[in-house]
PDB file of N, CA and C in Angstrom:
ATOM      1  N   UNK A 845       0.238 -27.266 -44.012  1.00  0.00           N
ATOM      2  CA  UNK A 845       0.146 -28.637 -43.555  1.00  0.00           C
ATOM      3  C   UNK A 845       0.227 -29.559 -44.754  1.00  0.00           C
ATOM      4  N   UNK A 846       1.063 -30.553 -44.678  1.00  0.00           N
ATOM      5  CA  UNK A 846       1.209 -31.502 -45.774  1.00  0.00           C
ATOM      6  C   UNK A 846      -0.021 -32.392 -45.874  1.00  0.00           C
ATOM      7  N   UNK A 847      -0.339 -32.820 -47.098  1.00  0.00           N
ATOM      8  CA  UNK A 847      -1.467 -33.728 -47.304  1.00  0.00           C
ATOM      9  C   UNK A 847      -1.168 -35.111 -46.767  1.00  0.00           C
ATOM     10  N   UNK A 848       0.042 -35.575 -46.979  1.00  0.00           N
ATOM     11  CA  UNK A 848       0.435 -36.906 -46.557  1.00  0.00           C
ATOM     12  C   UNK A 848       1.323 -36.830 -45.315  1.00  0.00           C
ATOM     13  N   UNK A 849       0.861 -37.402 -44.227  1.00  0.00           N
ATOM     14  CA  UNK A 849       1.661 -37.469 -43.003  1.00  0.00           C
ATOM     15  C   UNK A 849       1.611 -38.903 -42.507  1.00  0.00           C
ATOM     16  N   UNK A 850       2.725 -39.387 -41.996  1.00  0.00           N
ATOM     17  CA  UNK A 850       2.683 -40.717 -41.420  1.00  0.00           C
ATOM     18  C   UNK A 850       2.031 -40.649 -40.037  1.00  0.00           C
ATOM     19  N   UNK A 851       1.764 -41.789 -39.477  1.00  0.00           N
ATOM     20  CA  UNK A 851       1.035 -41.880 -38.215  1.00  0.00           C
ATOM     21  C   UNK A 851       1.713 -41.110 -37.090  1.00  0.00           C
ATOM     22  N   UNK A 852       3.027 -41.274 -36.931  1.00  0.00           N
ATOM     23  CA  UNK A 852       3.728 -40.602 -35.835  1.00  0.00           C
ATOM     24  C   UNK A 852       3.813 -39.094 -36.061  1.00  0.00           C
ATOM     25  N   UNK A 853       4.015 -38.669 -37.300  1.00  0.00           N
ATOM     26  CA  UNK A 853       4.052 -37.241 -37.591  1.00  0.00           C
ATOM     27  C   UNK A 853       2.695 -36.607 -37.308  1.00  0.00           C
ATOM     28  N   UNK A 854       1.635 -37.316 -37.661  1.00  0.00           N
ATOM     29  CA  UNK A 854       0.294 -36.811 -37.390  1.00  0.00           C
ATOM     30  C   UNK A 854       0.055 -36.710 -35.883  1.00  0.00           C
ATOM     31  N   UNK A 855       0.498 -37.731 -35.125  1.00  0.00           N
ATOM     32  CA  UNK A 855       0.339 -37.707 -33.667  1.00  0.00           C
ATOM     33  C   UNK A 855       1.132 -36.543 -33.073  1.00  0.00           C
ATOM     34  N   UNK A 856       2.312 -36.293 -33.599  1.00  0.00           N
ATOM     35  CA  UNK A 856       3.134 -35.179 -33.134  1.00  0.00           C
ATOM     36  C   UNK A 856       2.411 -33.849 -33.376  1.00  0.00           C
ATOM     37  N   UNK A 857       1.823 -33.694 -34.553  1.00  0.00           N
ATOM     38  CA  UNK A 857       1.093 -32.470 -34.881  1.00  0.00           C
ATOM     39  C   UNK A 857      -0.150 -32.304 -33.998  1.00  0.00           C
ATOM     40  N   UNK A 858      -0.846 -33.405 -33.731  1.00  0.00           N
ATOM     41  CA  UNK A 858      -2.015 -33.364 -32.848  1.00  0.00           C
ATOM     42  C   UNK A 858      -1.598 -32.923 -31.450  1.00  0.00           C
ATOM     43  N   UNK A 859      -0.504 -33.484 -30.951  1.00  0.00           N
ATOM     44  CA  UNK A 859      -0.021 -33.130 -29.609  1.00  0.00           C
ATOM     45  C   UNK A 859       0.409 -31.673 -29.524  1.00  0.00           C
ATOM     46  N   UNK A 860       1.151 -31.210 -30.522  1.00  0.00           N
ATOM     47  CA  UNK A 860       1.616 -29.820 -30.520  1.00  0.00           C
ATOM     48  C   UNK A 860       0.439 -28.849 -30.613  1.00  0.00           C
ATOM     49  N   UNK A 861      -0.516 -29.181 -31.456  1.00  0.00           N
ATOM     50  CA  UNK A 861      -1.686 -28.316 -31.622  1.00  0.00           C
ATOM     51  C   UNK A 861      -2.510 -28.293 -30.344  1.00  0.00           C
ATOM     52  N   UNK A 862      -2.681 -29.440 -29.719  1.00  0.00           N
ATOM     53  CA  UNK A 862      -3.438 -29.514 -28.456  1.00  0.00           C
ATOM     54  C   UNK A 862      -2.725 -28.704 -27.370  1.00  0.00           C
ATOM     55  N   UNK A 863      -1.399 -28.762 -27.336  1.00  0.00           N
ATOM     56  CA  UNK A 863      -0.635 -27.966 -26.376  1.00  0.00           C
ATOM     57  C   UNK A 863      -0.909 -26.478 -26.580  1.00  0.00           C
ATOM     58  N   UNK A 864      -0.897 -26.033 -27.831  1.00  0.00           N
ATOM     59  CA  UNK A 864      -1.145 -24.615 -28.120  1.00  0.00           C
ATOM     60  C   UNK A 864      -2.553 -24.206 -27.710  1.00  0.00           C
ATOM     61  N   UNK A 865      -3.527 -25.074 -27.908  1.00  0.00           N
ATOM     62  CA  UNK A 865      -4.901 -24.787 -27.484  1.00  0.00           C
ATOM     63  C   UNK A 865      -4.958 -24.594 -25.974  1.00  0.00           C
ATOM     64  N   UNK A 866      -4.323 -25.500 -25.245  1.00  0.00           N
ATOM     65  CA  UNK A 866      -4.312 -25.402 -23.782  1.00  0.00           C
ATOM     66  C   UNK A 866      -3.582 -24.152 -23.319  1.00  0.00           C
ATOM     67  N   UNK A 867      -2.432 -23.877 -23.926  1.00  0.00           N
ATOM     68  CA  UNK A 867      -1.640 -22.703 -23.560  1.00  0.00           C
ATOM     69  C   UNK A 867      -2.416 -21.407 -23.818  1.00  0.00           C
ATOM     70  N   UNK A 868      -3.031 -21.317 -24.986  1.00  0.00           N
ATOM     71  CA  UNK A 868      -3.802 -20.113 -25.307  1.00  0.00           C
ATOM     72  C   UNK A 868      -5.038 -19.986 -24.421  1.00  0.00           C
ATOM     73  N   UNK A 869      -5.670 -21.107 -24.066  1.00  0.00           N
ATOM     74  CA  UNK A 869      -6.831 -21.053 -23.169  1.00  0.00           C
ATOM     75  C   UNK A 869      -6.422 -20.503 -21.804  1.00  0.00           C
ATOM     76  N   UNK A 870      -5.270 -20.929 -21.317  1.00  0.00           N
ATOM     77  CA  UNK A 870      -4.776 -20.395 -20.041  1.00  0.00           C
ATOM     78  C   UNK A 870      -4.491 -18.896 -20.150  1.00  0.00           C
ATOM     79  N   UNK A 871      -3.882 -18.485 -21.249  1.00  0.00           N
ATOM     80  CA  UNK A 871      -3.608 -17.066 -21.479  1.00  0.00           C
ATOM     81  C   UNK A 871      -4.909 -16.273 -21.529  1.00  0.00           C
ATOM     82  N   UNK A 872      -5.912 -16.824 -22.233  1.00  0.00           N
ATOM     83  CA  UNK A 872      -7.182 -16.114 -22.376  1.00  0.00           C
ATOM     84  C   UNK A 872      -7.959 -16.031 -21.061  1.00  0.00           C
ATOM     85  N   UNK A 873      -7.665 -16.916 -20.114  1.00  0.00           N
ATOM     86  CA  UNK A 873      -8.294 -16.805 -18.793  1.00  0.00           C
ATOM     87  C   UNK A 873      -7.922 -15.493 -18.116  1.00  0.00           C
ATOM     88  N   UNK A 874      -6.732 -14.994 -18.395  1.00  0.00           N
ATOM     89  CA  UNK A 874      -6.282 -13.743 -17.773  1.00  0.00           C
ATOM     90  C   UNK A 874      -6.294 -12.565 -18.742  1.00  0.00           C
ATOM     91  N   UNK A 875      -6.529 -12.830 -20.027  1.00  0.00           N
ATOM     92  CA  UNK A 875      -6.563 -11.778 -21.047  1.00  0.00           C
ATOM     93  C   UNK A 875      -7.770 -11.989 -21.961  1.00  0.00           C
ATOM     94  N   UNK A 876      -8.981 -11.972 -21.413  1.00  0.00           N
ATOM     95  CA  UNK A 876     -10.169 -12.332 -22.180  1.00  0.00           C
ATOM     96  C   UNK A 876     -10.508 -11.376 -23.322  1.00  0.00           C
ATOM     97  N   UNK A 877      -9.930 -10.204 -23.348  1.00  0.00           N
ATOM     98  CA  UNK A 877     -10.241  -9.234 -24.400  1.00  0.00           C
ATOM     99  C   UNK A 877      -9.198  -9.219 -25.522  1.00  0.00           C
ATOM    100  N   UNK A 878      -8.242 -10.137 -25.491  1.00  0.00           N
ATOM    101  CA  UNK A 878      -7.188 -10.178 -26.501  1.00  0.00           C
ATOM    102  C   UNK A 878      -7.720 -10.839 -27.775  1.00  0.00           C
ATOM    103  N   UNK A 879      -8.172 -10.013 -28.700  1.00  0.00           N
ATOM    104  CA  UNK A 879      -8.804 -10.493 -29.936  1.00  0.00           C
ATOM    105  C   UNK A 879      -7.855 -11.365 -30.758  1.00  0.00           C
ATOM    106  N   UNK A 880      -6.595 -10.974 -30.836  1.00  0.00           N
ATOM    107  CA  UNK A 880      -5.611 -11.726 -31.610  1.00  0.00           C
ATOM    108  C   UNK A 880      -5.416 -13.130 -31.032  1.00  0.00           C
ATOM    109  N   UNK A 881      -5.375 -13.230 -29.708  1.00  0.00           N
ATOM    110  CA  UNK A 881      -5.216 -14.537 -29.061  1.00  0.00           C
ATOM    111  C   UNK A 881      -6.445 -15.412 -29.295  1.00  0.00           C
ATOM    112  N   UNK A 882      -7.618 -14.816 -29.324  1.00  0.00           N
ATOM    113  CA  UNK A 882      -8.844 -15.576 -29.580  1.00  0.00           C
ATOM    114  C   UNK A 882      -8.834 -16.119 -31.004  1.00  0.00           C
ATOM    115  N   UNK A 883      -8.426 -15.283 -31.958  1.00  0.00           N
ATOM    116  CA  UNK A 883      -8.335 -15.731 -33.351  1.00  0.00           C
ATOM    117  C   UNK A 883      -7.339 -16.887 -33.464  1.00  0.00           C
ATOM    118  N   UNK A 884      -6.200 -16.732 -32.821  1.00  0.00           N
ATOM    119  CA  UNK A 884      -5.180 -17.787 -32.852  1.00  0.00           C
ATOM    120  C   UNK A 884      -5.701 -19.073 -32.203  1.00  0.00           C
ATOM    121  N   UNK A 885      -6.374 -18.929 -31.059  1.00  0.00           N
ATOM    122  CA  UNK A 885      -6.972 -20.076 -30.373  1.00  0.00           C
ATOM    123  C   UNK A 885      -7.946 -20.803 -31.302  1.00  0.00           C
ATOM    124  N   UNK A 886      -8.852 -20.051 -31.921  1.00  0.00           N
ATOM    125  CA  UNK A 886      -9.842 -20.654 -32.817  1.00  0.00           C
ATOM    126  C   UNK A 886      -9.182 -21.348 -34.003  1.00  0.00           C
ATOM    127  N   UNK A 887      -8.129 -20.754 -34.541  1.00  0.00           N
ATOM    128  CA  UNK A 887      -7.409 -21.383 -35.653  1.00  0.00           C
ATOM    129  C   UNK A 887      -6.785 -22.715 -35.233  1.00  0.00           C
ATOM    130  N   UNK A 888      -6.213 -22.758 -34.029  1.00  0.00           N
ATOM    131  CA  UNK A 888      -5.631 -24.012 -33.541  1.00  0.00           C
ATOM    132  C   UNK A 888      -6.709 -25.059 -33.283  1.00  0.00           C
ATOM    133  N   UNK A 889      -7.872 -24.639 -32.792  1.00  0.00           N
ATOM    134  CA  UNK A 889      -8.965 -25.591 -32.570  1.00  0.00           C
ATOM    135  C   UNK A 889      -9.404 -26.215 -33.892  1.00  0.00           C
ATOM    136  N   UNK A 890      -9.542 -25.383 -34.909  1.00  0.00           N
ATOM    137  CA  UNK A 890      -9.935 -25.890 -36.231  1.00  0.00           C
ATOM    138  C   UNK A 890      -8.868 -26.842 -36.768  1.00  0.00           C
ATOM    139  N   UNK A 891      -7.598 -26.446 -36.659  1.00  0.00           N
ATOM    140  CA  UNK A 891      -6.496 -27.293 -37.127  1.00  0.00           C
ATOM    141  C   UNK A 891      -6.485 -28.620 -36.371  1.00  0.00           C
ATOM    142  N   UNK A 892      -6.692 -28.573 -35.048  1.00  0.00           N
ATOM    143  CA  UNK A 892      -6.697 -29.783 -34.229  1.00  0.00           C
ATOM    144  C   UNK A 892      -7.826 -30.722 -34.641  1.00  0.00           C
ATOM    145  N   UNK A 893      -8.997 -30.167 -34.882  1.00  0.00           N
ATOM    146  CA  UNK A 893     -10.136 -30.996 -35.290  1.00  0.00           C
ATOM    147  C   UNK A 893      -9.866 -31.706 -36.609  1.00  0.00           C
ATOM    148  N   UNK A 894      -9.290 -30.990 -37.576  1.00  0.00           N
ATOM    149  CA  UNK A 894      -8.975 -31.594 -38.870  1.00  0.00           C
ATOM    150  C   UNK A 894      -7.951 -32.716 -38.695  1.00  0.00           C
ATOM    151  N   UNK A 895      -6.878 -32.429 -37.950  1.00  0.00           N
ATOM    152  CA  UNK A 895      -5.853 -33.444 -37.711  1.00  0.00           C
ATOM    153  C   UNK A 895      -6.424 -34.661 -36.992  1.00  0.00           C
ATOM    154  N   UNK A 896      -7.194 -34.412 -35.934  1.00  0.00           N
ATOM    155  CA  UNK A 896      -7.771 -35.490 -35.140  1.00  0.00           C
ATOM    156  C   UNK A 896      -8.731 -36.324 -35.983  1.00  0.00           C
ATOM    157  N   UNK A 897      -9.606 -35.676 -36.727  1.00  0.00           N
ATOM    158  CA  UNK A 897     -10.550 -36.411 -37.578  1.00  0.00           C
ATOM    159  C   UNK A 897      -9.818 -37.254 -38.616  1.00  0.00           C
ATOM    160  N   UNK A 898      -8.788 -36.678 -39.220  1.00  0.00           N
ATOM    161  CA  UNK A 898      -8.004 -37.403 -40.215  1.00  0.00           C
ATOM    162  C   UNK A 898      -7.297 -38.596 -39.583  1.00  0.00           C
ATOM    163  N   UNK A 899      -6.709 -38.384 -38.417  1.00  0.00           N
ATOM    164  CA  UNK A 899      -6.026 -39.473 -37.721  1.00  0.00           C
ATOM    165  C   UNK A 899      -7.016 -40.594 -37.407  1.00  0.00           C
ATOM    166  N   UNK A 900      -8.165 -40.226 -36.847  1.00  0.00           N
ATOM    167  CA  UNK A 900      -9.127 -41.233 -36.417  1.00  0.00           C
ATOM    168  C   UNK A 900      -9.734 -41.991 -37.601  1.00  0.00           C
ATOM    169  N   UNK A 901      -9.886 -41.341 -38.727  1.00  0.00           N
ATOM    170  CA  UNK A 901     -10.383 -42.043 -39.908  1.00  0.00           C
ATOM    171  C   UNK A 901      -9.396 -43.107 -40.369  1.00  0.00           C
ATOM    172  N   UNK A 902      -8.104 -42.845 -40.159  1.00  0.00           N
ATOM    173  CA  UNK A 902      -7.075 -43.763 -40.632  1.00  0.00           C
ATOM    174  C   UNK A 902      -6.588 -44.761 -39.589  1.00  0.00           C
ATOM    175  N   UNK A 903      -6.605 -44.372 -38.317  1.00  0.00           N
ATOM    176  CA  UNK A 903      -5.944 -45.199 -37.301  1.00  0.00           C
ATOM    177  C   UNK A 903      -6.809 -45.569 -36.106  1.00  0.00           C
ATOM    178  N   UNK A 904      -8.004 -45.025 -35.957  1.00  0.00           N
ATOM    179  CA  UNK A 904      -8.867 -45.344 -34.826  1.00  0.00           C
ATOM    180  C   UNK A 904      -8.988 -44.175 -33.865  1.00  0.00           C
ATOM    181  N   UNK A 905      -9.932 -44.290 -32.947  1.00  0.00           N
ATOM    182  CA  UNK A 905     -10.255 -43.208 -32.013  1.00  0.00           C
ATOM    183  C   UNK A 905      -9.099 -42.892 -31.067  1.00  0.00           C
ATOM    184  N   UNK A 906      -8.949 -41.614 -30.761  1.00  0.00           N
ATOM    185  CA  UNK A 906      -7.984 -41.170 -29.757  1.00  0.00           C
ATOM    186  C   UNK A 906      -8.660 -40.960 -28.409  1.00  0.00           C
ATOM    187  N   UNK A 907      -9.899 -40.525 -28.421  1.00  0.00           N
ATOM    188  CA  UNK A 907     -10.665 -40.313 -27.191  1.00  0.00           C
ATOM    189  C   UNK A 907     -12.074 -40.858 -27.393  1.00  0.00           C
ATOM    190  N   UNK A 908     -12.795 -41.023 -26.300  1.00  0.00           N
ATOM    191  CA  UNK A 908     -14.183 -41.450 -26.435  1.00  0.00           C
ATOM    192  C   UNK A 908     -15.134 -40.259 -26.369  1.00  0.00           C
ATOM    193  N   UNK A 909     -14.572 -39.055 -26.400  1.00  0.00           N
ATOM    194  CA  UNK A 909     -15.380 -37.837 -26.388  1.00  0.00           C
ATOM    195  C   UNK A 909     -15.345 -37.202 -27.767  1.00  0.00           C
ATOM    196  N   UNK A 910     -16.510 -37.032 -28.369  1.00  0.00           N
ATOM    197  CA  UNK A 910     -16.616 -36.345 -29.654  1.00  0.00           C
ATOM    198  C   UNK A 910     -15.822 -37.021 -30.763  1.00  0.00           C
ATOM    199  N   UNK A 911     -15.660 -38.326 -30.685  1.00  0.00           N
ATOM    200  CA  UNK A 911     -14.956 -39.070 -31.717  1.00  0.00           C
ATOM    201  C   UNK A 911     -15.932 -40.009 -32.403  1.00  0.00           C
ATOM    202  N   UNK A 912     -15.837 -40.051 -33.718  1.00  0.00           N
ATOM    203  CA  UNK A 912     -16.634 -41.001 -34.475  1.00  0.00           C
ATOM    204  C   UNK A 912     -15.866 -42.307 -34.569  1.00  0.00           C
ATOM    205  N   UNK A 913     -16.578 -43.399 -34.523  1.00  0.00           N
ATOM    206  CA  UNK A 913     -15.926 -44.699 -34.634  1.00  0.00           C
ATOM    207  C   UNK A 913     -16.415 -45.412 -35.867  1.00  0.00           C
ATOM    208  N   UNK A 914     -15.482 -46.020 -36.602  1.00  0.00           N
ATOM    209  CA  UNK A 914     -15.936 -46.890 -37.684  1.00  0.00           C
ATOM    210  C   UNK A 914     -16.564 -48.142 -37.075  1.00  0.00           C
ATOM    211  N   UNK A 915     -17.229 -48.914 -37.887  1.00  0.00           N
ATOM    212  CA  UNK A 915     -17.755 -50.188 -37.418  1.00  0.00           C
ATOM    213  C   UNK A 915     -16.716 -51.261 -37.678  1.00  0.00           C
ATOM    214  N   UNK A 916     -16.408 -52.108 -36.743  1.00  0.00           N
ATOM    215  CA  UNK A 916     -16.889 -52.144 -35.367  1.00  0.00           C
ATOM    216  C   UNK A 916     -16.213 -51.074 -34.513  1.00  0.00           C
ATOM    217  N   UNK A 917     -16.751 -50.866 -33.297  1.00  0.00           N
ATOM    218  CA  UNK A 917     -16.181 -49.915 -32.347  1.00  0.00           C
ATOM    219  C   UNK A 917     -14.684 -50.134 -32.289  1.00  0.00           C
ATOM    220  N   UNK A 918     -13.920 -49.072 -32.383  1.00  0.00           N
ATOM    221  CA  UNK A 918     -12.481 -49.256 -32.568  1.00  0.00           C
ATOM    222  C   UNK A 918     -11.692 -48.137 -31.915  1.00  0.00           C
ATOM    223  N   UNK A 919     -10.690 -48.511 -31.162  1.00  0.00           N
ATOM    224  CA  UNK A 919      -9.764 -47.558 -30.574  1.00  0.00           C
ATOM    225  C   UNK A 919      -8.534 -47.445 -31.460  1.00  0.00           C
ATOM    226  N   UNK A 920      -7.678 -46.507 -31.099  1.00  0.00           N
ATOM    227  CA  UNK A 920      -6.389 -46.337 -31.763  1.00  0.00           C
ATOM    228  C   UNK A 920      -5.638 -47.666 -31.746  1.00  0.00           C
ATOM    229  N   UNK A 921      -5.028 -48.005 -32.857  1.00  0.00           N
ATOM    230  CA  UNK A 921      -4.254 -49.242 -32.949  1.00  0.00           C
ATOM    231  C   UNK A 921      -2.787 -48.962 -32.684  1.00  0.00           C
ATOM    232  N   UNK A 922      -2.428 -48.889 -31.431  1.00  0.00           N
ATOM    233  CA  UNK A 922      -1.046 -48.735 -30.994  1.00  0.00           C
ATOM    234  C   UNK A 922      -0.214 -47.825 -31.872  1.00  0.00           C
ATOM    235  N   UNK A 923       0.809 -47.218 -31.460  1.00  0.00           N
ATOM    236  CA  UNK A 923       1.199 -47.217 -30.055  1.00  0.00           C
ATOM    237  C   UNK A 923       0.326 -46.267 -29.241  1.00  0.00           C
ATOM    238  N   UNK A 924       0.116 -46.628 -27.999  1.00  0.00           N
ATOM    239  CA  UNK A 924      -0.619 -45.767 -27.085  1.00  0.00           C
ATOM    240  C   UNK A 924       0.320 -44.680 -26.588  1.00  0.00           C
ATOM    241  N   UNK A 925      -0.244 -43.611 -26.091  1.00  0.00           N
ATOM    242  CA  UNK A 925       0.577 -42.474 -25.685  1.00  0.00           C
ATOM    243  C   UNK A 925       1.582 -42.829 -24.591  1.00  0.00           C
ATOM    244  N   UNK A 926       1.323 -43.838 -23.800  1.00  0.00           N
ATOM    245  CA  UNK A 926       2.254 -44.218 -22.742  1.00  0.00           C
ATOM    246  C   UNK A 926       3.312 -45.220 -23.223  1.00  0.00           C
ATOM    247  N   UNK A 927       3.187 -45.719 -24.423  1.00  0.00           N
ATOM    248  CA  UNK A 927       4.203 -46.604 -24.990  1.00  0.00           C
ATOM    249  C   UNK A 927       5.437 -45.795 -25.374  1.00  0.00           C
ATOM    250  N   UNK A 928       6.603 -46.367 -25.136  1.00  0.00           N
ATOM    251  CA  UNK A 928       7.859 -45.675 -25.396  1.00  0.00           C
ATOM    252  C   UNK A 928       7.970 -45.187 -26.833  1.00  0.00           C
ATOM    253  N   UNK A 929       7.554 -45.997 -27.802  1.00  0.00           N
ATOM    254  CA  UNK A 929       7.692 -45.591 -29.206  1.00  0.00           C
ATOM    255  C   UNK A 929       6.754 -44.447 -29.591  1.00  0.00           C
ATOM    256  N   UNK A 930       5.743 -44.167 -28.766  1.00  0.00           N
ATOM    257  CA  UNK A 930       4.834 -43.050 -29.054  1.00  0.00           C
ATOM    258  C   UNK A 930       5.375 -41.727 -28.531  1.00  0.00           C
ATOM    259  N   UNK A 931       6.406 -41.781 -27.734  1.00  0.00           N
ATOM    260  CA  UNK A 931       6.985 -40.555 -27.193  1.00  0.00           C
ATOM    261  C   UNK A 931       7.995 -39.998 -28.182  1.00  0.00           C
ATOM    262  N   UNK A 932       8.016 -38.706 -28.280  1.00  0.00           N
ATOM    263  CA  UNK A 932       8.894 -38.051 -29.234  1.00  0.00           C
ATOM    264  C   UNK A 932       9.331 -36.721 -28.659  1.00  0.00           C
ATOM    265  N   UNK A 933      10.386 -36.192 -29.215  1.00  0.00           N
ATOM    266  CA  UNK A 933      10.886 -34.890 -28.814  1.00  0.00           C
ATOM    267  C   UNK A 933      10.628 -33.927 -29.948  1.00  0.00           C
ATOM    268  N   UNK A 934      10.179 -32.736 -29.608  1.00  0.00           N
ATOM    269  CA  UNK A 934       9.998 -31.711 -30.617  1.00  0.00           C
ATOM    270  C   UNK A 934      11.349 -31.080 -30.895  1.00  0.00           C
ATOM    271  N   UNK A 935      11.657 -30.963 -32.146  1.00  0.00           N
ATOM    272  CA  UNK A 935      12.918 -30.349 -32.535  1.00  0.00           C
ATOM    273  C   UNK A 935      12.654 -28.912 -32.942  1.00  0.00           C
ATOM    274  N   UNK A 936      13.591 -28.063 -32.626  1.00  0.00           N
ATOM    275  CA  UNK A 936      13.452 -26.657 -32.994  1.00  0.00           C
ATOM    276  C   UNK A 936      13.496 -26.532 -34.502  1.00  0.00           C
ATOM    277  N   UNK A 937      12.498 -25.830 -35.054  1.00  0.00           N
ATOM    278  CA  UNK A 937      12.463 -25.622 -36.497  1.00  0.00           C
ATOM    279  C   UNK A 937      13.130 -24.306 -36.818  1.00  0.00           C
ATOM    280  N   UNK A 938      13.877 -24.280 -37.911  1.00  0.00           N
ATOM    281  CA  UNK A 938      14.474 -23.037 -38.362  1.00  0.00           C
ATOM    282  C   UNK A 938      13.387 -22.181 -38.975  1.00  0.00           C
ATOM    283  N   UNK A 939      13.357 -20.938 -38.580  1.00  0.00           N
ATOM    284  CA  UNK A 939      12.331 -20.026 -39.090  1.00  0.00           C
ATOM    285  C   UNK A 939      12.907 -19.087 -40.092  1.00  0.00           C
TER     286      UNK A 939
END
């Protein structure tokens, strides 16, 4: 993970990581003994928390659950997830 990410790149990483958490949680509902999937799930949760905390320190809260707010109380400063400019397409990365 790069140290310096712009706001949209960080939001993209948060969204992708959150998707993986949800996907792995669904998988683990039917495969609760899959140790490798649990390790992967936990790694994504840790990565998501770091990304989310970093984003919120720089740009404002994303959710009102488990988010710290600077003073004064502050939400994300646009674009909101439903704004057109906040939508992005994931591009296939060469591996």
